[in-house]
CSV table of N, CA and C in Angstrom, one decimal:
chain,number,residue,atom,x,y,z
A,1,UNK,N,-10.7,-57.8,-13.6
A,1,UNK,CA,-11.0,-57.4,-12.2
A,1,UNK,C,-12.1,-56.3,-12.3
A,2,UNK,N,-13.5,-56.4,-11.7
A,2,UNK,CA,-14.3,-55.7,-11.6
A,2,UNK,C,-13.7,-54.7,-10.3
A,3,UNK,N,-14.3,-53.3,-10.7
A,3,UNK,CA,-14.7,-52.4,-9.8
A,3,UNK,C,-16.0,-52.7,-8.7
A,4,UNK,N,-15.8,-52.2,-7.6
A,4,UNK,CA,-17.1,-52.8,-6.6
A,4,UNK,C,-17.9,-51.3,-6.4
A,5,UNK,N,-18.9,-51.6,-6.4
A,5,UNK,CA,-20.1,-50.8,-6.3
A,5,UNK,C,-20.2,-49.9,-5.2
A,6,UNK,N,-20.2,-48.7,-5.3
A,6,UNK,CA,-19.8,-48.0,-4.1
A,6,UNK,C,-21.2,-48.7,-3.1
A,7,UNK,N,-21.1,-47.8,-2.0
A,7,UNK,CA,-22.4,-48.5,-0.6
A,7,UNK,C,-23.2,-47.7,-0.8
A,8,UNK,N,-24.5,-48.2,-0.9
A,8,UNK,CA,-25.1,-47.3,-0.6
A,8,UNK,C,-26.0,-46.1,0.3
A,9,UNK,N,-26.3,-45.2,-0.4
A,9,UNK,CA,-26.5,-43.8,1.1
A,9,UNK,C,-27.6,-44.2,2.2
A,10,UNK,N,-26.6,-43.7,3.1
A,10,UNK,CA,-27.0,-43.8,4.0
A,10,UNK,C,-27.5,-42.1,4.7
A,11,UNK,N,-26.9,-41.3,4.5
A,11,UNK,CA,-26.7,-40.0,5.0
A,11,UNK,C,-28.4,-39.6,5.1
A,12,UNK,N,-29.3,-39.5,4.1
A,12,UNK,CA,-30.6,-38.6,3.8
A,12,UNK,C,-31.5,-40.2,3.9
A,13,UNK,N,-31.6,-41.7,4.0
A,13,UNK,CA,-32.5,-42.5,4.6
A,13,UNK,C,-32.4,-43.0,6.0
A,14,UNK,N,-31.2,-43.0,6.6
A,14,UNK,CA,-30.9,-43.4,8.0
A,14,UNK,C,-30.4,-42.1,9.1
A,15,UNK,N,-29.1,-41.7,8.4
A,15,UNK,CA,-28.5,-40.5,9.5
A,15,UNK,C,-28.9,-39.3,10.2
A,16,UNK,N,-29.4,-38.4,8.9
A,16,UNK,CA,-29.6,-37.3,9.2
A,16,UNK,C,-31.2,-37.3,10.0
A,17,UNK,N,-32.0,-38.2,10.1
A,17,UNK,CA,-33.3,-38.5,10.5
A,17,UNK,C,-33.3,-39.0,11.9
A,18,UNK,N,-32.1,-39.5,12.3
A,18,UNK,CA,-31.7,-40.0,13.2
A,18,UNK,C,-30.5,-38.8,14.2
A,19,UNK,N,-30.1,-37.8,13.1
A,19,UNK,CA,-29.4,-37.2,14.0
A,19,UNK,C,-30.4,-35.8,14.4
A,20,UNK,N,-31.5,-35.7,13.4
A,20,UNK,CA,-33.0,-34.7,13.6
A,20,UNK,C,-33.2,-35.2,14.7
A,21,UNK,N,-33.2,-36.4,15.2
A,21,UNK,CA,-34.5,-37.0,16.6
A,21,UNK,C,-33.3,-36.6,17.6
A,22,UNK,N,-31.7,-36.6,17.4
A,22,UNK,CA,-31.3,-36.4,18.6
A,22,UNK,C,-31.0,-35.2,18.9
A,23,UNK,N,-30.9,-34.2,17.8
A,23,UNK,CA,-31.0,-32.8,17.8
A,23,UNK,C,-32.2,-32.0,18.5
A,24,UNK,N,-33.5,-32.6,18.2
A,24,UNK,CA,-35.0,-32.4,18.7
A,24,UNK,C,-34.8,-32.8,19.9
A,25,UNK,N,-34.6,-33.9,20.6
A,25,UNK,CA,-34.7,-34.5,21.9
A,25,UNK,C,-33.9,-33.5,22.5
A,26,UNK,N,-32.5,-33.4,22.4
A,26,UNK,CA,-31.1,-32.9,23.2
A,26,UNK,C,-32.0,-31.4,23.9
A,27,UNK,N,-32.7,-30.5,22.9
A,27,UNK,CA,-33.2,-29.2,22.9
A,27,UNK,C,-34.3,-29.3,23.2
A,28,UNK,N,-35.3,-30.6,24.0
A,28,UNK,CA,-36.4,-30.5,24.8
A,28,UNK,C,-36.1,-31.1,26.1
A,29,UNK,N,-36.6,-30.1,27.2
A,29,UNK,CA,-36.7,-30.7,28.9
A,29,UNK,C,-36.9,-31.7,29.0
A,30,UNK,N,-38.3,-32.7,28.6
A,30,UNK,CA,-38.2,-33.9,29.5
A,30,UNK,C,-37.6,-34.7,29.1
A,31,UNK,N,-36.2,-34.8,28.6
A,31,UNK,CA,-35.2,-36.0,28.5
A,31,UNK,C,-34.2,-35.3,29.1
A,32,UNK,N,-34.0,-34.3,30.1
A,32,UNK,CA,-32.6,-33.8,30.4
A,32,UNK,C,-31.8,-33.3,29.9
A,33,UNK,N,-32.4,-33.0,28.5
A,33,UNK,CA,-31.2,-32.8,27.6
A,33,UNK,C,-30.3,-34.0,27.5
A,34,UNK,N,-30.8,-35.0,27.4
A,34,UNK,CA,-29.7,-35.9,27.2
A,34,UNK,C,-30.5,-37.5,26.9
A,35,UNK,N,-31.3,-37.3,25.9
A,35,UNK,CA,-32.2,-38.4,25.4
A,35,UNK,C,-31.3,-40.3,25.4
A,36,UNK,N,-32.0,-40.6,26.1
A,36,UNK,CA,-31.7,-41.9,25.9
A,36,UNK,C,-32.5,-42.5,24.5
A,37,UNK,N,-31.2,-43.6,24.2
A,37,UNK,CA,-31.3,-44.4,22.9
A,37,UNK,C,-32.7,-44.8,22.7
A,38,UNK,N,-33.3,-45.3,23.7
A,38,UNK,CA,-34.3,-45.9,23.6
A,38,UNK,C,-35.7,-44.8,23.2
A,39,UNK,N,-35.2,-43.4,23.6
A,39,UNK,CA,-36.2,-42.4,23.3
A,39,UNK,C,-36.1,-42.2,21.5
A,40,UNK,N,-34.7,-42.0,21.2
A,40,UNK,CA,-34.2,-41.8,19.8
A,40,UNK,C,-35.1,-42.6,18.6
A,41,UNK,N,-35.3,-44.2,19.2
A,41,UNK,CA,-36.2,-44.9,18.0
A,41,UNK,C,-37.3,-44.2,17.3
A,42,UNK,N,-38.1,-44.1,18.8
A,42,UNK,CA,-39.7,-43.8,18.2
A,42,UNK,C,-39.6,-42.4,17.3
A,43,UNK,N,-38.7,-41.3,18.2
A,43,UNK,CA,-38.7,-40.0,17.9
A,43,UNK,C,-38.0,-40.1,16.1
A,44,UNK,N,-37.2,-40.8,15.7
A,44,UNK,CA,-37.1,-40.9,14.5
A,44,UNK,C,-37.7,-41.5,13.3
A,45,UNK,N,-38.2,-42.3,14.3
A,45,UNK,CA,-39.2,-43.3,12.9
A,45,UNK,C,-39.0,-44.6,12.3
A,46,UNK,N,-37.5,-44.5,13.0
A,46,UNK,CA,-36.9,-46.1,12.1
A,46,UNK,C,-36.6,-47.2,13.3
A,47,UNK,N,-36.4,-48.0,13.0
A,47,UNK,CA,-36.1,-49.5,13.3
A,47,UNK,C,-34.7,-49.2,14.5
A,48,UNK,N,-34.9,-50.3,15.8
A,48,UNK,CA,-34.0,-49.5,15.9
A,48,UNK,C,-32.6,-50.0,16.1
A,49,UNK,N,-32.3,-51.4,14.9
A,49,UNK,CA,-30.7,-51.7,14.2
A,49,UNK,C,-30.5,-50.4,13.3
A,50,UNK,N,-31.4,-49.4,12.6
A,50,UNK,CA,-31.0,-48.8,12.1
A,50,UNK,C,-30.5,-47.6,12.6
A,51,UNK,N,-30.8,-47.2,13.6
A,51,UNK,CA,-30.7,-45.9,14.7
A,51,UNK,C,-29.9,-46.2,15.3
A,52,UNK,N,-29.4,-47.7,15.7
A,52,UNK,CA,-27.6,-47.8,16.3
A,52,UNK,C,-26.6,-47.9,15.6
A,53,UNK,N,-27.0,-47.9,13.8
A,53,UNK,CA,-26.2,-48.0,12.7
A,53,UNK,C,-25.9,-46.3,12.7
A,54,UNK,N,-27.1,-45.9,13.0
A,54,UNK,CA,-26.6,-44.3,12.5
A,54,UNK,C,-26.0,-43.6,13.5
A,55,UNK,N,-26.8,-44.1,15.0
A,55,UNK,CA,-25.7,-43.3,16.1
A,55,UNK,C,-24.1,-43.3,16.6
A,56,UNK,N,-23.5,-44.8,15.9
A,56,UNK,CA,-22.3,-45.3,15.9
A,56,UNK,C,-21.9,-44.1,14.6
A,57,UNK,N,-22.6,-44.4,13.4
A,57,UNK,CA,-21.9,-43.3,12.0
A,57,UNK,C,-21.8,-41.8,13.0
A,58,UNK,N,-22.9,-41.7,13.5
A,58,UNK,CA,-22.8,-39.9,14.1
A,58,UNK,C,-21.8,-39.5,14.8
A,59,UNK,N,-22.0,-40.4,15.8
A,59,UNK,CA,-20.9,-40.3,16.9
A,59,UNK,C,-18.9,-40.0,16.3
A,60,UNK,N,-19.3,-41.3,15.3
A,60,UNK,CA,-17.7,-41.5,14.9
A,60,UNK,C,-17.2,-40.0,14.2
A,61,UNK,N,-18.6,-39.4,12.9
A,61,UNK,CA,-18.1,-38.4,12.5
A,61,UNK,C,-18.0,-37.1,13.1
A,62,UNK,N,-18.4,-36.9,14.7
A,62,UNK,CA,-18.2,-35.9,15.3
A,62,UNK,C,-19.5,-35.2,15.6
A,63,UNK,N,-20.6,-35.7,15.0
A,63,UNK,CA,-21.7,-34.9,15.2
A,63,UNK,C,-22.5,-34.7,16.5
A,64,UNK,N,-22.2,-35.8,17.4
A,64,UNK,CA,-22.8,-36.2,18.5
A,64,UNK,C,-21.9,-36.9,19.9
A,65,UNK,N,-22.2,-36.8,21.0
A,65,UNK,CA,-21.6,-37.1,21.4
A,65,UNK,C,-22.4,-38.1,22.6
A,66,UNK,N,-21.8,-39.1,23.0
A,66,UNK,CA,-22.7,-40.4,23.5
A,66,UNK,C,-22.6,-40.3,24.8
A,67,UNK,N,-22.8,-41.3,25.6
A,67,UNK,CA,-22.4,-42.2,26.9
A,67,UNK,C,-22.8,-43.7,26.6
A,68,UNK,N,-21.9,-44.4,27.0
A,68,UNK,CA,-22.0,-46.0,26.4
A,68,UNK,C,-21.8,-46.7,27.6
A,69,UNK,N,-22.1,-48.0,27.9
A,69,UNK,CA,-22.6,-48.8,28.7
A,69,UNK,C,-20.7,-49.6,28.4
A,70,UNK,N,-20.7,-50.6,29.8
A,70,UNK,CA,-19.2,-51.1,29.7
A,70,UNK,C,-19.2,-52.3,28.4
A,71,UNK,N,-20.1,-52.4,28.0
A,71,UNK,CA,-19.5,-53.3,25.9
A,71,UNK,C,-19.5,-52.1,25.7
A,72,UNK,N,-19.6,-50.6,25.8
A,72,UNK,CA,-19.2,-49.9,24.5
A,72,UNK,C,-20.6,-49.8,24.0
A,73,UNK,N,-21.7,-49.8,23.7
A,73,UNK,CA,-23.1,-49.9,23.1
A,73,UNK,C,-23.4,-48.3,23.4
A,74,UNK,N,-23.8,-47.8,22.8
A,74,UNK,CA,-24.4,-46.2,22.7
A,74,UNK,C,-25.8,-46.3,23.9
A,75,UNK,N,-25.9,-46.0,25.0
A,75,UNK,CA,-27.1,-45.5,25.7
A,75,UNK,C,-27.9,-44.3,25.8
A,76,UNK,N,-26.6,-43.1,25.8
A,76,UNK,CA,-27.4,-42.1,26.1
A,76,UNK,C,-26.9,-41.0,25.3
A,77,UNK,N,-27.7,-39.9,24.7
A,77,UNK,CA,-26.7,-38.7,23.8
A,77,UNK,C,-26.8,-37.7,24.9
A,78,UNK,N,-25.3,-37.4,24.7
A,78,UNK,CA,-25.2,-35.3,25.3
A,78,UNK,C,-25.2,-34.6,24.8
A,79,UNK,N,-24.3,-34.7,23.6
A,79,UNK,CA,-24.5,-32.9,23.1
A,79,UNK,C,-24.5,-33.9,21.5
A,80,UNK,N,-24.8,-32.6,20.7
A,80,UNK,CA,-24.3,-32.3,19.4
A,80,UNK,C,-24.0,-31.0,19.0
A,81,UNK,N,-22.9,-31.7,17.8
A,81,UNK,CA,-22.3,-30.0,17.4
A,81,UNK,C,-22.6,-29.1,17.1
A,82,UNK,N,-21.9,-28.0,16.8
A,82,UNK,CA,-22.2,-27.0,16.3
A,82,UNK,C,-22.8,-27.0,14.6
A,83,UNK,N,-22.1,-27.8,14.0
A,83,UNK,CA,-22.3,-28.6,12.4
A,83,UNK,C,-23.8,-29.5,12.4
A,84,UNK,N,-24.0,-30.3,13.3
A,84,UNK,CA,-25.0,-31.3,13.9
A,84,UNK,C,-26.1,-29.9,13.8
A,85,UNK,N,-25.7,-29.2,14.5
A,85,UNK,CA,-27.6,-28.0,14.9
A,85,UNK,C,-27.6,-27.4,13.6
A,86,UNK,N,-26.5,-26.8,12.6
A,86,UNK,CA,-27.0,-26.4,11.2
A,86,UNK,C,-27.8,-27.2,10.3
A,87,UNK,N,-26.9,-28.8,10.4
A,87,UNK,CA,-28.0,-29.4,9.3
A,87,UNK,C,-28.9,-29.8,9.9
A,88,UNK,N,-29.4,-29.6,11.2
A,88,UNK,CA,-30.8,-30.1,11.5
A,88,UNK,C,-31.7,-28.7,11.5
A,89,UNK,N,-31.1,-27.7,11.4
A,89,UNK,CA,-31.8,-26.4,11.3
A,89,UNK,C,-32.3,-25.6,12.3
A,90,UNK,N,-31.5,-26.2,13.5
A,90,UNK,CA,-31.4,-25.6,14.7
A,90,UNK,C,-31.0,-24.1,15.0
A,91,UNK,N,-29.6,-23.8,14.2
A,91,UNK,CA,-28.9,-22.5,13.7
A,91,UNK,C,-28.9,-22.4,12.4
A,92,UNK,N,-29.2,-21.5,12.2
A,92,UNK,CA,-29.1,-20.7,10.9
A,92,UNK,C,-27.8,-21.1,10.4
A,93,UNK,N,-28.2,-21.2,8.8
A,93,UNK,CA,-26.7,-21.1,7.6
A,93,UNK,C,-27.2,-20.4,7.0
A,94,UNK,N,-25.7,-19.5,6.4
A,94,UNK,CA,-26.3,-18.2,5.2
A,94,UNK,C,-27.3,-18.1,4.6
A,95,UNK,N,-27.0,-19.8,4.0
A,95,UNK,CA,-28.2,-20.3,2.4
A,95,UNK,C,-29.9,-19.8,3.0
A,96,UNK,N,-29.6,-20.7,3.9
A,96,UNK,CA,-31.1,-20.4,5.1
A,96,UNK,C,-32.1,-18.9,5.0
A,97,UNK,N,-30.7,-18.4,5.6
A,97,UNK,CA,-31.3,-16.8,6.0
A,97,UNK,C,-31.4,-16.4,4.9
A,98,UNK,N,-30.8,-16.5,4.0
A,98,UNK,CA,-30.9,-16.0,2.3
A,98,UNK,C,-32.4,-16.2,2.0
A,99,UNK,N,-33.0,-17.5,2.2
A,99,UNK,CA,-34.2,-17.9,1.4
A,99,UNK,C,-34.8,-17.3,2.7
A,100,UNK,N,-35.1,-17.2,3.5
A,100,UNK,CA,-36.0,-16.5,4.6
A,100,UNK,C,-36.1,-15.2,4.1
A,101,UNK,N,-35.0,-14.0,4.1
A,101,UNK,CA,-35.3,-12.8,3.5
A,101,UNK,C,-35.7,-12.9,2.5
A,102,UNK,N,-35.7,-13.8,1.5
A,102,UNK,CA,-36.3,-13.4,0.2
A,102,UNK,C,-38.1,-13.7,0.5
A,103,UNK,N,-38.7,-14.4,0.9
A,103,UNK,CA,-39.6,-15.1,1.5
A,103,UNK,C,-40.3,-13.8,2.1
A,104,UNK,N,-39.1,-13.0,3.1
A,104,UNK,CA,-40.1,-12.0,3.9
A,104,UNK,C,-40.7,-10.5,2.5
A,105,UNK,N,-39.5,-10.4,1.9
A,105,UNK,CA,-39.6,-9.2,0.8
A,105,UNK,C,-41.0,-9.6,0.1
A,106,UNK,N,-40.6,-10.6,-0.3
A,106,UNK,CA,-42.0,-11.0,-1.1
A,106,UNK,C,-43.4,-11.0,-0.3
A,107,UNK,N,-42.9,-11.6,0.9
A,107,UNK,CA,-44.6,-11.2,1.3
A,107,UNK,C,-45.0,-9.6,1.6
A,108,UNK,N,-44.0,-9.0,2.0
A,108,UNK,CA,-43.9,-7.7,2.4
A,108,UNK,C,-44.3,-6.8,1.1
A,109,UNK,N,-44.2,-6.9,-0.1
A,109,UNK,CA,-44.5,-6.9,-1.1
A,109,UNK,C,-45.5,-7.5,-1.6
A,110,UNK,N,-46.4,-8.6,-1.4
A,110,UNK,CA,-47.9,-8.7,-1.2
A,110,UNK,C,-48.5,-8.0,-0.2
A,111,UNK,N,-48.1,-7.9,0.5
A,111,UNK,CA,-49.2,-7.8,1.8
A,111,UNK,C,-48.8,-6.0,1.8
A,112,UNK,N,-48.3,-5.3,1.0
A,112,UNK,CA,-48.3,-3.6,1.5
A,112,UNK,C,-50.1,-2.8,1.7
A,113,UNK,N,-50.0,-2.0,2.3
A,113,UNK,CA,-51.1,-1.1,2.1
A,113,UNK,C,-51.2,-0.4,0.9
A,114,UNK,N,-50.0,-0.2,0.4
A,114,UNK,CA,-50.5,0.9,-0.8
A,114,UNK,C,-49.4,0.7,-1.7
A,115,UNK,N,-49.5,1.1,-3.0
A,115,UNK,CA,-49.2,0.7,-4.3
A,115,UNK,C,-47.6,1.3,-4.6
A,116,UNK,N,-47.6,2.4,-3.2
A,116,UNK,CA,-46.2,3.3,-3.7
A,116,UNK,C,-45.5,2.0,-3.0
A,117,UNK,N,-45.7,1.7,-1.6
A,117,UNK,CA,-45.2,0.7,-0.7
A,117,UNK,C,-45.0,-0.8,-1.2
A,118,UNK,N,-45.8,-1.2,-1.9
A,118,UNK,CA,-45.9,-2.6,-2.9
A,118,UNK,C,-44.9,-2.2,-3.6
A,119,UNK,N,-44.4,-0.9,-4.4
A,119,UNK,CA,-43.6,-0.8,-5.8
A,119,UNK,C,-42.2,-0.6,-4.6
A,120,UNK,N,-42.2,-0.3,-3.3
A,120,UNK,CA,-40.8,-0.1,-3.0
A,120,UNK,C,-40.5,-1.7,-2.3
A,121,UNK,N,-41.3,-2.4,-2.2
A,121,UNK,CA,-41.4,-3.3,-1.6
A,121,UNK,C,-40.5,-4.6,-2.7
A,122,UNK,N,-41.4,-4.0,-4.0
A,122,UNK,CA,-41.2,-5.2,-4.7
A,122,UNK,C,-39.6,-5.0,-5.6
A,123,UNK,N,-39.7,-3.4,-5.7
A,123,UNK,CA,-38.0,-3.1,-6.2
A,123,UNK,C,-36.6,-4.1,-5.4
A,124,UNK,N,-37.3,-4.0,-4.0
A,124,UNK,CA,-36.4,-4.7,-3.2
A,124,UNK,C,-36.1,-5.9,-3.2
A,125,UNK,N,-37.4,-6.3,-3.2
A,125,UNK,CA,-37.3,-8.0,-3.5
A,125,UNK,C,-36.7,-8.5,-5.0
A,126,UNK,N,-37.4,-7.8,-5.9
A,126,UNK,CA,-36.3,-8.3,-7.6
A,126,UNK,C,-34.6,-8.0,-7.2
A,127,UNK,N,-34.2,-6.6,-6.2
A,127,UNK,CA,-32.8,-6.4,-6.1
A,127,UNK,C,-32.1,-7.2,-5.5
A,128,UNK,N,-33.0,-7.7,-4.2
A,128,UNK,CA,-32.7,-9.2,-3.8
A,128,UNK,C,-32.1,-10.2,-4.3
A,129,UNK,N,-33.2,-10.7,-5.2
A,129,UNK,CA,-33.3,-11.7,-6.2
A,129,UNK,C,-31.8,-11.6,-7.2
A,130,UNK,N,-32.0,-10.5,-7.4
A,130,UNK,CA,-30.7,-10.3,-8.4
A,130,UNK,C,-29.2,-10.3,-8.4
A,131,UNK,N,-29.3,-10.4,-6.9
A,131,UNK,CA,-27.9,-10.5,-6.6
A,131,UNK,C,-27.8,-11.6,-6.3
A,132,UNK,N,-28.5,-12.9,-6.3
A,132,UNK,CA,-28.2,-14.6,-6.3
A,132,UNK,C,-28.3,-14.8,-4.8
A,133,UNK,N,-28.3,-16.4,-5.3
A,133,UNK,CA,-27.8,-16.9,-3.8
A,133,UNK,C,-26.8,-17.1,-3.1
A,134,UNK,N,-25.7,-17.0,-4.3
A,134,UNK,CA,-24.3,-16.8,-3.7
A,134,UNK,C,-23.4,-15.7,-3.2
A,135,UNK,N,-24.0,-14.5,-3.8
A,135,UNK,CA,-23.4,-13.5,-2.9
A,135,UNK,C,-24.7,-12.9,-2.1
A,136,UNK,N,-26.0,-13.3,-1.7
A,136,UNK,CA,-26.7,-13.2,-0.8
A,136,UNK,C,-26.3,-14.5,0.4
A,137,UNK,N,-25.9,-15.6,0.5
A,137,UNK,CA,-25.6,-16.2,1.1
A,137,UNK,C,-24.1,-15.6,2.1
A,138,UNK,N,-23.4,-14.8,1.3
A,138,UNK,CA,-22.0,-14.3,1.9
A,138,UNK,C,-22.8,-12.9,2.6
A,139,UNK,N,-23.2,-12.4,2.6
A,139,UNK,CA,-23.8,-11.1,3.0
A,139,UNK,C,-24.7,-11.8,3.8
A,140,UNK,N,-25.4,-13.0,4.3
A,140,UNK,CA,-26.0,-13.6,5.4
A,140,UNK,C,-25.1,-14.1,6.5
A,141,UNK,N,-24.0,-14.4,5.5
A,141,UNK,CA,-22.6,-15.1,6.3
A,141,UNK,C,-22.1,-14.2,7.4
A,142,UNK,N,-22.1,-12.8,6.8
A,142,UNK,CA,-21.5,-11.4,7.8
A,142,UNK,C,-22.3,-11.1,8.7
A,143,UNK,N,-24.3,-11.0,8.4
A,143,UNK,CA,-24.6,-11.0,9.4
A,143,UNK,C,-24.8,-11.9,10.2
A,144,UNK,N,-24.7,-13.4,10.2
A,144,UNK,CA,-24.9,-14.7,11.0
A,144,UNK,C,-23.6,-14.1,11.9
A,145,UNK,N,-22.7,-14.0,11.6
A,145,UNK,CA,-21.5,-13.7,12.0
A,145,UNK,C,-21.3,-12.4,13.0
A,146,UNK,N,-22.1,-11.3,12.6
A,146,UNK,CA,-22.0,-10.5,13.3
A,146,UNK,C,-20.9,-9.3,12.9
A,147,UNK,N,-21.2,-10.2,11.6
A,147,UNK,CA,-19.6,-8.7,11.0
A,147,UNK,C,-20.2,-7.3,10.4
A,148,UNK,N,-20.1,-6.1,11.1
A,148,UNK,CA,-21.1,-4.7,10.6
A,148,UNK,C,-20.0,-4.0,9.9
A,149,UNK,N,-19.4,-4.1,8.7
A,149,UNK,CA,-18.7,-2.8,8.5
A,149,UNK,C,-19.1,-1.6,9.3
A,150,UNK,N,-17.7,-0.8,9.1
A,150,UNK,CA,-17.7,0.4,9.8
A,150,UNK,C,-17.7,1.5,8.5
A,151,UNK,N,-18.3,2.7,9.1
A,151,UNK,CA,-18.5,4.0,7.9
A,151,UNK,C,-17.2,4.5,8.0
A,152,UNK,N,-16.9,4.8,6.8
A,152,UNK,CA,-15.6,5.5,7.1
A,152,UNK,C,-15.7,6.8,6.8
C-alpha cells in the first residue's frame, strides 16, 4: 500500500495573494468596502477559477467573510479578520515591529549629526540586536498590546 502525496501548496501561490487583493480592496473607498468578486481577479493577478478556489479556502478558514448569490457562489466580500489584516500587513505583529525598530536604530545611527550621537545611536542598535528576535518580538507584543508596566 503506497502512501499518497500530500497536495500541494496552495497558501503563498493562490491564497494569501488573493486574500492581499481582498484585504487591499475591503480598506479602499471606491468598492464600499465591500469589493465584489469580479473586482478581486484583476486586483490579484490570477485566473479567476483560481481566486474562487481561494475565496471558498478563505472564507471556510475564517479569514473572510462573503455574501453569495442563491447557488451559494461567492459575489461579494465584507470584512476580514483580525488574523486576515496581520498576514496581509495591514496590523502590525510583534515580529514586524521588531524588524521596523531595528531598521529605525540603524538609520538613526547612520544618519546622526555627530559622532557622540552615532556612538549612542549605534550602542542602541547592537543592544537591540542582542536581545533577538524573540524576546524583542515579546517586548513588541506589550507594546502592540498596550501593556506599560507600572514603577513601583
Amino acid at each position: 500500500m503506497t502512501t499518497p502525496l500530500p497536495l500541494a501548496d496552495t497558501w503563498f501561490t493562490r491564497d494569501l495573494p488573493v486574500l492581499r487583493a481582498i484585504a487591499r480592496l475591503i480598506d479602499e473607498p471606491p468598492h464600499g468596502s465591500a469589493p465584489y468578486l469580479g473586482a478581486v481577479v484583476p486586483a490579484s493577478g490570477l485566473p479567476k477559477p483560481q481566486v474562487v478556489g481561494a475565496a471558498n479556502a478563505l472564507v471556510t478558514a475564517g479569514y473572510v467573510q462573503a455574501l453569495t448569490n442563491h447557488a451559494g457562489k461567492i459575489v461579494r466580500f465584507t470584512t476580514v479578520s483580525a488574523e486576515a489584516r496581520r498576514l496581509t500587513g495591514l496590523w502590525p505583529t510583534p515580529q514586524t515591529e521588531w524588524e521596523r525598530l531595528l531598521e529605525q536604530l540603524e538609520a538613526r545611527a547612520t544618519g546622526a549629526m555627530s559622532e557622540l550621537e552615532r556612538e549612542r545611536w549605534r550602542a542602541f542598535a547592537d543592544a537591540a540586536a542582542a536581545v533577538g528576535p524573540d524576546a524583542g518580538a515579546l517586548l513588541m507584543s506589550a507594546l502592540i498590546g498596550g501593556y506599560v508596566p507600572r514603577a513601583r
